[in-house]
Amino acid sequence: MLKWIKTFAARRTYRYVSTFLTLALLALPITFALMDAPKWLGFVLALPFAIFLIIVSHFRMIDAAMSPGWVVLMILVMNFGPSVELPGITLYLSHLVHLVPVAIGWIAPARSETSADNLAEPTT
């Protein structure tokens, strides 16, 4: 199973997977809040997506030779700054901090790409 999860840590695959998971994390709770459905149900349905995004981001950081400690930003909850009030849910601007590891995963090259560049012979 670990090998299956590591396949999503490649940069190209991670971009697609992280986009889908982030959209699911946003859409499920907001949809349930707007439908006057139980909020706990939206949370329960979004939780596996959040856990999988954290795990995949962890392996992406390792693949990119970055510290997996960046994933802590995805786990910590900070409610400060401007907020948007929707019926049944409040979105804080500070929640964008959770996307910092995802953005790093999108940009950072893989460890194999950086080491291959360092080993390349200069051509004259």
mmCIF file with all atom_site columns, N, CA and C in Angstrom, residues 23 25 28 87 112:
data_model
loop_
_atom_site.group_PDB
_atom_site.id
_atom_site.type_symbol
_atom_site.label_atom_id
_atom_site.label_alt_id
_atom_site.label_comp_id
_atom_site.label_asym_id
_atom_site.label_entity_id
_atom_site.label_seq_id
_atom_site.pdbx_PDB_ins_code
_atom_site.Cartn_x
_atom_site.Cartn_y
_atom_site.Cartn_z
_atom_site.occupancy
_atom_site.B_iso_or_equiv
_atom_site.pdbx_formal_charge
_atom_site.auth_seq_id
_atom_site.auth_comp_id
_atom_site.auth_asym_id
_atom_site.auth_atom_id
_atom_site.pdbx_PDB_model_num
ATOM 1  N N  . LEU A 1 23  ? -10.328 20.551 -3.723 1.00 0.00 ? 23  LEU A N  1
ATOM 2  C CA . LEU A 1 23  ? -11.687 20.921 -4.114 1.00 0.00 ? 23  LEU A CA 1
ATOM 3  C C  . LEU A 1 23  ? -12.728 20.121 -3.342 1.00 0.00 ? 23  LEU A C  1
ATOM 4  N N  . LEU A 1 25  ? -12.305 18.901 -0.341 1.00 0.00 ? 25  LEU A N  1
ATOM 5  C CA . LEU A 1 25  ? -12.274 19.407 1.034  1.00 0.00 ? 25  LEU A CA 1
ATOM 6  C C  . LEU A 1 25  ? -13.059 20.699 1.180  1.00 0.00 ? 25  LEU A C  1
ATOM 7  N N  . LEU A 1 28  ? -17.352 19.763 -0.033 1.00 0.00 ? 28  LEU A N  1
ATOM 8  C CA . LEU A 1 28  ? -18.226 18.945 0.818  1.00 0.00 ? 28  LEU A CA 1
ATOM 9  C C  . LEU A 1 28  ? -18.789 19.705 2.019  1.00 0.00 ? 28  LEU A C  1
ATOM 10 N N  . PRO A 1 87  ? -24.106 30.707 5.532  1.00 0.00 ? 87  PRO A N  1
ATOM 11 C CA . PRO A 1 87  ? -25.083 30.086 6.435  1.00 0.00 ? 87  PRO A CA 1
ATOM 12 C C  . PRO A 1 87  ? -24.547 28.764 6.984  1.00 0.00 ? 87  PRO A C  1
ATOM 13 N N  . SER A 1 112 ? 15.237  13.264 -7.631 1.00 0.00 ? 112 SER A N  1
ATOM 14 C CA . SER A 1 112 ? 15.963  12.681 -8.762 1.00 0.00 ? 112 SER A CA 1
ATOM 15 C C  . SER A 1 112 ? 16.258  13.731 -9.833 1.00 0.00 ? 112 SER A C  1
#
